[in-house]
XYZ file of C-alpha atoms in Angstrom:
577
model
C 59.848 92.216 94.673
C 61.780 88.655 95.661
C 64.669 87.743 94.405
C 65.420 85.680 91.747
C 65.801 81.564 92.938
C 69.253 80.786 94.670
C 69.495 84.227 95.652
C 71.193 86.997 93.805
C 74.657 85.229 93.732
C 73.859 81.364 93.980
C 73.247 79.643 96.979
C 76.922 79.923 99.025
C 77.906 76.111 100.458
C 79.283 76.772 104.323
C 83.090 76.590 103.830
C 85.709 76.420 106.025
C 87.907 79.249 105.472
C 91.705 79.089 106.451
C 92.256 81.884 108.837
C 94.733 82.450 112.155
C 91.985 84.592 113.851
C 87.970 84.820 113.368
C 85.545 87.473 115.315
C 81.876 87.831 114.389
C 79.078 89.808 114.855
C 81.277 92.899 115.627
C 79.470 96.001 116.529
C 81.496 98.272 114.186
C 78.413 100.723 114.765
C 78.781 100.909 119.059
C 74.069 99.808 119.085
C 73.001 97.065 119.329
C 71.386 97.383 115.890
C 72.543 93.241 113.369
C 72.848 94.986 110.215
C 75.771 97.302 112.520
C 77.704 94.060 112.448
C 80.418 92.830 111.049
C 82.454 89.532 110.409
C 86.578 90.276 110.234
C 88.951 87.233 108.252
C 92.197 87.317 109.236
C 94.239 84.532 106.668
C 96.272 81.274 108.011
C 99.598 83.371 107.600
C 100.119 84.846 110.934
C 101.659 88.610 110.566
C 101.475 91.857 111.913
C 99.021 93.404 110.129
C 97.567 93.376 107.025
C 96.228 94.764 104.100
C 92.131 94.794 104.693
C 88.973 94.671 101.949
C 86.049 95.020 102.616
C 83.912 92.777 100.969
C 78.981 93.442 101.273
C 76.883 91.364 100.325
C 74.883 91.820 97.882
C 70.901 92.083 98.240
C 69.400 95.004 95.704
C 69.983 96.847 99.402
C 66.682 94.666 100.708
C 68.740 92.629 103.648
C 70.676 93.632 106.877
C 71.885 90.478 107.804
C 73.698 88.762 104.908
C 77.733 89.100 105.333
C 77.585 85.660 106.743
C 77.067 84.403 102.707
C 78.907 87.545 101.744
C 81.070 85.921 98.879
C 82.880 82.720 101.448
C 83.542 79.624 98.923
C 85.078 82.496 96.079
C 86.038 86.591 96.135
C 86.208 86.025 100.205
C 88.360 82.835 100.527
C 90.900 83.864 97.230
C 91.379 87.034 98.955
C 92.131 85.974 102.214
C 94.489 82.967 100.822
C 96.332 86.008 98.656
C 97.002 88.005 102.432
C 94.448 90.104 102.622
C 92.460 90.573 106.064
C 88.259 90.907 105.361
C 85.775 91.969 106.253
C 81.933 91.178 105.826
C 79.484 93.987 107.108
C 75.962 93.723 107.124
C 73.716 97.238 106.706
C 71.386 98.782 106.509
C 68.480 97.329 104.438
C 65.504 100.021 102.437
C 63.173 97.909 104.123
C 64.685 99.483 107.545
C 66.102 103.237 106.428
C 66.067 105.429 102.625
C 69.381 105.727 100.940
C 72.120 107.205 101.454
C 71.827 105.153 105.345
C 73.725 102.212 103.542
C 76.937 104.277 102.171
C 76.458 106.214 105.924
C 76.666 102.384 107.455
C 80.013 101.249 104.659
C 81.576 104.742 105.784
C 81.065 104.430 109.682
C 82.782 100.646 108.792
C 85.981 102.253 106.729
C 86.559 104.278 109.183
C 85.674 101.382 112.142
C 88.847 99.491 110.029
C 90.951 102.309 110.719
C 90.045 103.395 114.776
C 90.568 99.115 115.564
C 93.338 98.713 113.526
C 95.843 97.908 116.477
C 92.985 95.548 118.028
C 92.716 93.742 114.136
C 95.926 94.081 112.973
C 94.735 95.910 110.141
C 97.163 97.945 108.023
C 95.890 100.953 106.983
C 97.983 102.026 104.092
C 95.363 100.221 102.091
C 92.167 99.191 102.092
C 89.252 97.789 99.562
C 86.287 98.547 99.263
C 84.536 94.860 97.318
C 81.564 93.515 96.426
C 78.619 91.637 94.775
C 75.080 93.701 92.898
C 74.145 96.114 95.634
C 77.200 95.532 97.026
C 79.089 96.279 94.001
C 77.106 99.547 93.711
C 78.081 100.922 98.016
C 82.132 99.552 96.645
C 82.436 101.525 93.767
C 80.228 104.352 95.760
C 82.737 104.359 98.393
C 85.330 104.754 96.109
C 84.195 107.248 93.766
C 82.812 110.016 96.731
C 85.993 108.997 98.081
C 86.850 112.130 100.584
C 83.279 113.916 99.939
C 81.856 114.337 103.169
C 78.731 116.034 101.705
C 78.178 117.520 97.295
C 74.878 118.353 95.759
C 73.223 116.224 92.721
C 70.773 118.368 90.852
C 68.367 119.317 93.791
C 69.689 116.443 95.970
C 71.690 117.483 98.519
C 73.652 115.029 99.728
C 75.420 113.914 103.060
C 77.748 110.989 102.118
C 79.845 110.190 105.478
C 76.624 110.632 108.204
C 77.586 109.824 111.719
C 77.455 106.128 112.670
C 79.925 104.963 115.622
C 83.256 106.320 117.494
C 85.668 106.958 115.171
C 83.724 110.486 113.273
C 87.298 112.333 113.074
C 88.582 108.952 111.027
C 89.290 108.891 106.681
C 86.640 106.949 105.063
C 88.099 107.207 102.107
C 89.695 103.953 99.969
C 92.970 102.986 97.741
C 91.265 100.807 95.194
C 87.007 98.982 94.916
C 86.320 95.449 93.048
C 82.555 96.259 91.661
C 81.282 92.679 90.267
C 78.352 93.292 88.365
C 76.621 96.334 90.345
C 74.648 98.220 89.327
C 76.049 101.821 88.466
C 73.225 104.021 86.852
C 70.302 103.978 88.201
C 68.836 105.888 85.821
C 68.832 103.734 83.167
C 68.780 100.311 84.726
C 66.596 99.171 81.135
C 70.051 99.999 79.602
C 69.274 96.083 78.111
C 67.451 92.951 78.984
C 66.539 92.137 82.202
C 64.087 90.656 84.175
C 60.941 92.511 85.414
C 60.957 94.369 88.891
C 57.990 94.344 89.403
C 55.537 97.325 89.975
C 58.247 99.316 92.814
C 61.822 98.949 91.271
C 65.053 97.972 94.335
C 65.930 101.636 94.188
C 62.518 102.430 94.227
C 61.921 100.747 97.166
C 65.464 102.177 98.363
C 64.491 105.956 97.491
C 60.363 105.426 98.253
C 59.926 107.317 94.811
C 59.947 106.621 91.774
C 61.712 107.687 88.475
C 60.606 109.906 87.007
C 58.546 111.625 89.303
C 62.066 112.382 91.303
C 64.927 112.316 88.835
C 67.608 113.489 91.168
C 66.972 111.086 94.063
C 68.277 108.838 91.611
C 70.842 110.350 90.633
C 72.005 110.691 93.847
C 72.213 106.429 94.003
C 74.071 106.868 90.610
C 77.728 105.608 91.105
C 78.365 107.816 87.891
C 77.513 111.159 89.569
C 80.734 110.981 91.529
C 83.284 110.034 88.888
C 86.281 112.164 88.506
C 90.426 112.019 88.102
C 91.164 111.041 91.488
C 88.872 108.101 92.126
C 91.445 105.124 93.525
C 91.409 102.483 91.305
C 88.431 100.489 90.553
C 87.519 96.808 88.879
C 85.038 95.977 87.107
C 83.494 92.291 86.322
C 80.204 91.926 84.381
C 78.423 89.164 82.720
C 76.751 89.760 79.257
C 73.964 87.406 80.481
C 72.975 89.572 83.013
C 69.659 88.762 83.470
C 69.471 91.165 86.924
C 71.000 93.825 86.034
C 72.530 94.808 82.484
C 75.923 94.510 81.579
C 75.637 97.888 80.115
C 76.137 98.945 83.357
C 79.594 97.585 83.696
C 80.484 98.670 80.441
C 78.989 102.320 81.123
C 81.220 102.512 84.403
C 84.403 101.122 82.904
C 84.375 104.028 79.492
C 83.632 106.428 82.259
C 86.167 105.973 84.612
C 88.293 105.920 80.816
C 87.040 108.952 80.915
C 87.883 110.557 83.378
C 91.645 109.101 84.122
C 90.494 106.562 86.340
C 92.911 103.755 86.427
C 90.930 100.687 85.478
C 90.493 97.175 84.842
C 87.298 95.229 82.781
C 86.790 92.135 82.449
C 82.978 91.291 80.566
C 81.891 87.655 81.100
C 80.113 86.195 77.286
C 78.436 83.466 79.480
C 78.163 85.213 83.052
C 74.807 85.850 84.397
C 74.149 86.775 87.513
C 77.030 85.470 89.861
C 76.700 82.979 87.268
C 80.039 81.244 85.937
C 81.672 84.930 87.712
C 84.043 83.031 89.853
C 85.876 81.597 87.288
C 90.805 81.130 89.341
C 90.862 83.992 86.375
C 88.438 86.272 87.210
C 89.398 85.725 90.582
C 93.577 85.979 90.214
C 92.368 89.790 88.034
C 90.733 91.082 91.340
C 94.021 89.782 93.027
C 96.572 91.053 90.340
C 94.537 94.744 90.658
C 94.726 95.434 93.973
C 98.890 94.069 94.583
C 99.313 96.677 91.541
C 97.165 98.995 93.534
C 99.126 98.323 96.692
C 102.370 99.071 94.800
C 104.083 102.980 96.353
C 104.202 105.225 93.205
C 106.852 107.534 93.420
C 108.001 111.052 90.749
C 111.101 112.978 90.368
C 110.642 115.767 89.796
C 112.727 119.336 88.090
C 115.417 116.874 88.163
C 115.688 115.835 91.545
C 116.391 119.637 93.397
C 118.807 122.300 93.042
C 120.377 120.788 96.229
C 123.142 118.335 97.418
C 120.783 115.931 97.746
C 118.567 114.437 94.818
C 114.679 114.172 96.151
C 111.889 112.219 95.198
C 107.937 112.395 95.943
C 106.720 109.415 96.882
C 104.146 107.075 98.933
C 105.183 104.709 101.605
C 103.454 101.286 102.117
C 103.035 101.714 105.788
C 101.680 105.158 105.502
C 98.493 105.766 104.085
C 98.023 107.472 100.856
C 96.485 110.383 102.523
C 99.987 111.299 102.490
C 103.407 112.513 100.333
C 106.874 112.262 100.942
C 109.036 114.144 99.458
C 112.912 113.054 100.679
C 116.181 112.640 99.443
C 116.820 109.789 96.915
C 119.875 108.281 98.418
C 119.178 107.961 102.490
C 123.048 106.306 102.837
C 124.462 108.985 103.980
C 122.181 110.443 106.173
C 122.290 108.775 110.537
C 122.247 109.026 114.310
C 124.642 111.898 113.877
C 123.488 113.192 110.260
C 119.672 112.804 110.069
C 116.893 114.857 108.357
C 115.472 117.212 110.207
C 111.046 117.190 109.773
C 108.877 119.693 107.812
C 105.093 118.462 107.952
C 103.022 120.446 105.526
C 99.411 121.408 105.211
C 98.166 123.029 101.188
C 95.933 125.854 100.522
C 92.322 125.735 100.127
C 92.713 122.073 102.414
C 93.514 119.977 98.910
C 94.259 116.565 100.280
C 96.721 116.789 97.544
C 100.540 118.894 97.116
C 99.852 119.426 93.523
C 100.170 122.919 94.210
C 103.014 123.072 95.749
C 105.197 120.257 94.923
C 108.108 122.119 92.966
C 108.687 124.063 96.976
C 108.384 121.093 99.186
C 110.731 119.189 96.564
C 113.252 121.487 96.565
C 113.615 121.218 100.495
C 113.663 117.898 100.559
C 116.744 117.788 98.209
C 118.570 120.522 100.863
C 117.940 117.657 103.720
C 115.463 117.628 104.660
C 112.104 114.990 104.673
C 109.219 116.481 104.068
C 105.939 115.034 104.775
C 102.847 116.995 102.633
C 99.221 116.157 102.985
C 97.132 114.425 101.242
C 97.616 111.959 97.826
C 100.944 111.871 96.018
C 100.657 113.342 92.623
C 100.490 112.130 89.188
C 100.131 114.528 86.766
C 100.459 118.087 86.289
C 96.789 119.474 86.903
C 95.328 121.161 89.275
C 93.970 119.585 92.022
C 89.738 118.944 92.446
C 89.248 116.881 94.966
C 87.492 116.125 98.663
C 89.424 118.869 101.797
C 92.130 117.476 103.679
C 92.051 116.956 107.573
C 93.569 118.789 110.278
C 94.578 115.170 111.623
C 96.837 114.373 108.890
C 98.731 116.609 109.995
C 99.827 114.941 112.333
C 99.628 111.373 111.025
C 102.588 112.234 109.549
C 104.536 113.209 112.844
C 103.585 110.334 114.467
C 104.396 108.211 111.128
C 107.932 109.926 110.520
C 108.596 109.202 115.001
C 107.551 105.666 114.475
C 109.257 105.132 111.932
C 113.091 106.317 113.220
C 112.390 103.802 116.172
C 111.106 101.111 114.128
C 114.591 98.956 112.606
C 112.895 97.796 109.660
C 112.091 101.903 108.710
C 114.281 102.929 105.847
C 114.746 105.840 108.588
C 115.118 104.596 111.198
C 117.531 106.916 112.860
C 117.848 108.868 110.229
C 115.067 111.594 111.706
C 116.059 114.228 114.040
C 112.366 114.021 115.224
C 113.818 117.005 118.135
C 113.335 119.835 114.865
C 110.342 118.543 113.813
C 108.643 122.455 111.949
C 104.902 121.835 111.662
C 104.203 124.471 107.896
C 101.344 125.454 105.891
C 100.217 127.590 103.702
C 96.034 129.285 103.318
C 94.231 126.770 104.482
C 96.849 124.623 105.110
C 98.314 126.975 108.088
C 94.998 127.113 109.150
C 95.250 123.719 109.591
C 99.085 123.878 111.347
C 97.582 126.769 114.059
C 94.495 123.959 114.746
C 97.710 121.865 115.762
C 100.780 124.131 116.988
C 100.094 123.079 120.298
C 101.675 119.901 119.674
C 105.036 119.486 122.274
C 106.698 117.102 119.233
C 107.077 120.307 117.271
C 110.625 122.884 117.747
C 109.172 124.919 114.742
C 105.752 126.521 112.882
C 105.964 127.783 109.409
C 102.607 130.039 108.330
C 101.901 130.245 104.732
C 100.241 133.190 103.285
C 97.770 132.712 106.040
C 96.575 133.660 109.370
C 93.490 132.638 112.229
C 89.992 134.565 110.798
C 88.716 137.064 113.132
C 85.066 137.780 113.858
C 84.830 140.515 111.784
C 85.677 138.724 108.801
C 84.986 135.049 109.584
C 82.066 134.990 107.208
C 84.123 135.410 104.001
C 86.944 131.676 105.344
C 85.791 128.708 103.205
C 83.175 125.814 104.695
C 85.715 122.858 105.109
C 87.970 125.630 106.800
C 89.458 124.672 110.749
C 88.254 127.955 112.085
C 90.476 128.792 115.391
C 89.804 131.206 117.736
C 92.496 133.806 117.494
C 92.926 132.973 121.063
C 94.780 130.176 120.081
C 97.541 131.625 119.146
C 98.623 131.507 122.574
C 99.378 127.841 122.330
C 101.945 128.468 120.486
C 105.232 127.513 122.583
C 108.052 127.825 119.287
C 109.985 130.496 116.596
C 107.358 130.934 114.254
C 107.135 132.297 111.265
C 104.539 134.048 108.494
C 105.786 134.593 104.615
C 102.886 136.081 103.550
C 101.570 137.284 99.736
C 101.888 141.182 100.704
C 98.672 143.575 101.217
C 97.474 141.822 97.689
C 97.598 138.518 99.970
C 94.412 138.005 101.365
C 95.295 136.104 103.946
C 97.771 139.546 105.074
C 95.145 141.437 107.365
C 94.947 138.159 108.740
C 98.339 137.052 108.858
C 100.050 140.889 110.016
C 96.864 140.901 112.616
C 98.392 136.669 114.363
C 102.148 139.103 114.663
C 101.418 142.240 116.031
C 98.889 139.110 118.773
C 102.194 137.316 119.211
C 104.404 138.771 122.139
C 105.713 135.598 124.048
C 107.268 133.880 121.360
C 110.058 135.238 118.886
C 107.989 135.955 116.356
C 108.003 137.655 112.479
C 107.111 138.121 109.588
C 108.386 137.828 105.764
C 106.525 140.599 103.203
C 106.968 139.702 99.170
C 103.872 140.980 96.698
C 102.962 138.653 94.916
C 99.757 138.095 96.044
C 97.862 134.750 98.271
C 99.598 131.633 95.286
C 102.629 133.135 96.757
C 105.493 131.395 94.115
C 105.204 127.602 95.373
C 103.947 126.537 91.271
C 107.750 128.393 89.684
C 110.428 126.424 89.383
C 111.802 125.334 93.091
C 109.195 127.039 94.467
C 110.931 130.589 93.559
C 111.945 133.211 95.794
C 109.471 131.218 98.793
C 112.043 129.099 98.645
C 114.168 131.059 99.882
C 113.645 132.551 103.205
C 110.992 128.671 103.526
C 114.010 126.903 103.268
C 116.474 129.596 105.193
C 114.292 128.933 108.178
C 113.946 125.707 107.466
C 118.338 125.551 108.606
C 118.457 127.851 110.500
C 115.965 126.953 113.134
C 116.267 122.574 112.227
C 119.472 122.227 111.517
C 120.739 126.042 113.525
C 122.892 127.879 110.267
C 124.846 130.440 111.566
C 124.214 131.318 107.972
C 120.661 130.853 107.657
C 120.366 132.529 110.599
C 121.729 135.848 108.702
C 118.829 136.210 106.279
C 116.828 137.371 109.391
C 118.597 139.003 112.301
C 121.256 141.091 112.395
C 121.585 144.379 111.925
C 120.600 144.277 107.958
C 118.729 140.893 108.227
C 119.852 139.934 104.698
C 115.885 138.854 103.595
C 116.374 143.257 102.907
C 118.919 142.773 100.673
C 116.403 140.791 97.998
C 114.761 142.812 95.728
C 110.714 143.609 97.324
C 111.050 141.349 100.285
C 110.165 143.366 104.301
C 110.639 142.025 107.133
C 108.765 142.847 110.945
C 109.949 141.162 114.189
C 109.021 141.280 117.881
C 111.207 142.023 120.371
C 111.238 137.848 121.817
C 112.573 137.812 118.019
C 115.544 140.138 118.123
C 116.742 138.302 121.288
C 117.111 135.262 118.827
C 120.971 134.155 118.765
C 122.881 133.372 115.328
């Protein structure tokens, strides 16, 4: 169990880091444990905020207080010079707590970074993890399980999130990871030549078991079990003469990431050992370049920008977490305080943390002069999203962000947003998230698609992880509301219509098209659901009188379209064009 002479990364000299501010021994868990403290370093060049890298020391998980020697003179120094804030945390050792306590600690650090962003000048639109050896394992685990709170590996039910710290509602997702010589597949540590670990390997101590006795525990500790196409970018560095963690671990990681379609790079240093000979200027600059490229916002034009008067683009924004996607007209020069963009905040079906299913629909809406802020990561490929679930709080994060952007002279959206006309909306689980947030006074309209609050009689049908507000939540609605449902074939029809019939204190209507729960979102330009949604948004957010006729009058125009039905309550009938 003894570490090799010189430590796993070699002796670290005391290094004077050039910083604008430093904080030492900050407790990220709000307890008195040394193992729950971190050191925070800000770059010498002062800025309002900095992108963040959380760098984790290596110790074979044996050390609970290694942050002061976390590659300070190499990785940390280079990151600071490149403009990144660096957080070096301690975590509980294998002597203190069994796996998965160590990833619980790292996830708590990530949530702490988001929760304390204002105090420490963190730019939470980009948070990466980095680590050496066992720290590389934890950094890679944080990336490949990003957004996954709980799962099952064989016979092992594993909680990957934990409850450490003051910020349980903050996201623990990361935007990139750097793996320096990390063990990745703990079921195959004999894949290459390496030193003998004796009767008990570090992973044996961490799991208090043996691979031959409880193999699924070792799989649950293996990053390889969690890799999928939704993982953030990962860069790998490994020495081919590593005698502690064999290089085949890094090579296997690289091949699996590539096969899953994850953006990745790998550098295998011919003479590199376990830390020794790894930190050349070339490898350190590769790390910086990779992180800079990972920070660059992505964008994509869908269906030629839509059919509206303003060709739209789907994009990220560097000032907004990557758990949000923006649909907006490409040319913002035509918008100003007299001709602003109304806002649609959107939550996805299945609580998906990406708007892939709805991107045609949302892009089309944006092309008609709206800004749409959708929950989840930008869909850059045309495949169903298979990643972790989204959070109801993401809709409020979108709302907070766009209002702040309208007031920020440095923002491209400065004085171009109509913050007095905001519709919050969502499909299926996203509709439940919307109703969860319905009391926010900034919302001026609601649009619930293929959704409705569960009744006590059918609450057991809900998918785990969905928000489950009681029917009493409907009393908090303070704006006009529309339910757009897929007819009696829609699994949400009963709940949605029950909601509609219970709402009498605000104007409400229910529009039905017998297409089932999936709606028409994936059809070109969002299909028939786009017509109804756009009419509602034009009326409610832009005051369009022609759009109002789709819903009100002696013969609402919606009823002239094939198969649509429309029901309204007494208050709705009193609305004016």
